[in-house]
Amino acid sequence: PGFGPLGGFGATVGGPVATDGGFFGTGGHGNVGRHVLGIDVVSADGRVTAAGNDTPLHVGDCGALGVKARVMLRTMPRPK
């Protein structure tokens, strides 16, 4: 038993990006969308594209615009 996608204790970042959710213990850093620098998306016809300036459209879309294949995130120091 576990909580990760393969039964282990872990998580992927695709779900929180697709819902613009937050993780437990985000501290003062806010939701994931504030920290997404870029997304590569696989569309329904199989094309892989870099979202570029359309990145905000893909954060919080619940996967409607495509599958998040790669997400580039800003890192932040651990809150004190």
PDB file of C-alpha atoms in Angstrom:
ATOM      1  CA  PRO A   1       0.000   0.000   0.000  1.00  0.00           C
ATOM      2  CA  GLY A   2       1.044   3.530  -0.645  1.00  0.00           C
ATOM      3  CA  PHE A   3       0.044   6.807  -2.190  1.00  0.00           C
ATOM      4  CA  GLY A   4       2.179   7.087  -5.325  1.00  0.00           C
ATOM      5  CA  PRO A   5       1.153   6.080  -8.852  1.00  0.00           C
ATOM      6  CA  LEU A   6       3.059   2.806  -8.564  1.00  0.00           C
ATOM      7  CA  GLY A   7       2.064   2.066  -4.990  1.00  0.00           C
ATOM      8  CA  GLY A   8       5.071   3.755  -3.417  1.00  0.00           C
ATOM      9  CA  PHE A   9       5.160   6.843  -1.291  1.00  0.00           C
ATOM     10  CA  GLY A  10       5.627   9.628  -3.776  1.00  0.00           C
ATOM     11  CA  ALA A  11       3.825  11.777  -6.268  1.00  0.00           C
ATOM     12  CA  THR A  12       4.071  13.165  -9.760  1.00  0.00           C
ATOM     13  CA  VAL A  13       3.802  16.830 -10.590  1.00  0.00           C
ATOM     14  CA  GLY A  14       1.306  16.402 -13.459  1.00  0.00           C
ATOM     15  CA  GLY A  15      -1.790  16.335 -11.258  1.00  0.00           C
ATOM     16  CA  PRO A  16      -1.073  19.508  -9.292  1.00  0.00           C
ATOM     17  CA  VAL A  17      -0.096  21.332 -12.515  1.00  0.00           C
ATOM     18  CA  ALA A  18      -3.268  20.173 -14.304  1.00  0.00           C
ATOM     19  CA  THR A  19      -5.418  21.423 -11.421  1.00  0.00           C
ATOM     20  CA  ASP A  20      -3.185  24.342 -10.321  1.00  0.00           C
ATOM     21  CA  GLY A  21      -3.265  22.735  -6.912  1.00  0.00           C
ATOM     22  CA  GLY A  22      -1.026  23.019  -3.942  1.00  0.00           C
ATOM     23  CA  PHE A  23       1.018  20.465  -2.085  1.00  0.00           C
ATOM     24  CA  PHE A  24       0.866  19.871   1.637  1.00  0.00           C
ATOM     25  CA  GLY A  25       3.357  22.141   3.306  1.00  0.00           C
ATOM     26  CA  THR A  26       3.610  24.699   0.517  1.00  0.00           C
ATOM     27  CA  GLY A  27       4.275  27.288   3.154  1.00  0.00           C
ATOM     28  CA  GLY A  28       4.090  30.780   1.730  1.00  0.00           C
ATOM     29  CA  HIS A  29       5.057  29.683  -1.777  1.00  0.00           C
ATOM     30  CA  GLY A  30       1.509  29.391  -3.141  1.00  0.00           C
ATOM     31  CA  ASN A  31       0.017  27.110  -5.780  1.00  0.00           C
ATOM     32  CA  VAL A  32       2.026  25.280  -8.402  1.00  0.00           C
ATOM     33  CA  GLY A  33       0.998  27.647 -11.206  1.00  0.00           C
ATOM     34  CA  ARG A  34       3.136  30.415  -9.744  1.00  0.00           C
ATOM     35  CA  HIS A  35       6.229  28.294 -10.264  1.00  0.00           C
ATOM     36  CA  VAL A  36       5.680  26.767 -13.702  1.00  0.00           C
ATOM     37  CA  LEU A  37       8.247  28.126 -16.163  1.00  0.00           C
ATOM     38  CA  GLY A  38       7.305  25.947 -19.125  1.00  0.00           C
ATOM     39  CA  ILE A  39       5.351  22.901 -20.219  1.00  0.00           C
ATOM     40  CA  ASP A  40       5.722  20.445 -23.092  1.00  0.00           C
ATOM     41  CA  VAL A  41       2.288  19.133 -24.013  1.00  0.00           C
ATOM     42  CA  VAL A  42       1.182  16.087 -26.014  1.00  0.00           C
ATOM     43  CA  SER A  43      -2.012  16.917 -27.903  1.00  0.00           C
ATOM     44  CA  ALA A  44      -4.776  14.470 -28.856  1.00  0.00           C
ATOM     45  CA  ASP A  45      -3.230  13.908 -32.300  1.00  0.00           C
ATOM     46  CA  GLY A  46       0.135  12.952 -30.749  1.00  0.00           C
ATOM     47  CA  ARG A  47       2.049  16.164 -31.437  1.00  0.00           C
ATOM     48  CA  VAL A  48       4.468  17.283 -28.726  1.00  0.00           C
ATOM     49  CA  THR A  49       4.718  21.044 -28.435  1.00  0.00           C
ATOM     50  CA  ALA A  50       6.342  23.478 -26.039  1.00  0.00           C
ATOM     51  CA  ALA A  51       3.608  25.662 -24.597  1.00  0.00           C
ATOM     52  CA  GLY A  52       5.818  28.767 -24.514  1.00  0.00           C
ATOM     53  CA  ASN A  53       3.675  31.859 -23.965  1.00  0.00           C
ATOM     54  CA  ASP A  54       0.589  29.610 -23.685  1.00  0.00           C
ATOM     55  CA  THR A  55       1.921  27.985 -20.518  1.00  0.00           C
ATOM     56  CA  PRO A  56      -0.736  29.663 -18.296  1.00  0.00           C
ATOM     57  CA  LEU A  57      -3.461  28.071 -20.450  1.00  0.00           C
ATOM     58  CA  HIS A  58      -2.186  24.599 -19.577  1.00  0.00           C
ATOM     59  CA  VAL A  59      -1.899  25.194 -15.835  1.00  0.00           C
ATOM     60  CA  GLY A  60      -5.265  24.339 -14.326  1.00  0.00           C
ATOM     61  CA  ASP A  61      -6.815  22.935 -17.517  1.00  0.00           C
ATOM     62  CA  CYS A  62      -7.384  19.490 -15.893  1.00  0.00           C
ATOM     63  CA  GLY A  63      -5.724  17.893 -18.926  1.00  0.00           C
ATOM     64  CA  ALA A  64      -8.326  19.154 -21.421  1.00  0.00           C
ATOM     65  CA  LEU A  65      -5.691  20.754 -23.678  1.00  0.00           C
ATOM     66  CA  GLY A  66      -3.247  17.850 -23.592  1.00  0.00           C
ATOM     67  CA  VAL A  67      -1.079  15.619 -21.456  1.00  0.00           C
ATOM     68  CA  LYS A  68       1.786  17.314 -19.637  1.00  0.00           C
ATOM     69  CA  ALA A  69       4.893  15.521 -20.899  1.00  0.00           C
ATOM     70  CA  ARG A  70       7.511  17.759 -19.286  1.00  0.00           C
ATOM     71  CA  VAL A  71       7.127  20.534 -16.740  1.00  0.00           C
ATOM     72  CA  MET A  72       9.858  23.012 -15.860  1.00  0.00           C
ATOM     73  CA  LEU A  73       9.459  24.415 -12.349  1.00  0.00           C
ATOM     74  CA  ARG A  74      11.076  27.250 -10.453  1.00  0.00           C
ATOM     75  CA  THR A  75      12.737  26.013  -7.278  1.00  0.00           C
ATOM     76  CA  MET A  76      12.442  27.879  -4.035  1.00  0.00           C
ATOM     77  CA  PRO A  77      14.344  27.642  -0.775  1.00  0.00           C
ATOM     78  CA  ARG A  78      12.646  25.776   2.041  1.00  0.00           C
ATOM     79  CA  PRO A  79      10.640  28.217   4.210  1.00  0.00           C
ATOM     80  CA  LYS A  80      12.048  28.836   7.674  1.00  0.00           C
TER      81      LYS A  80
END
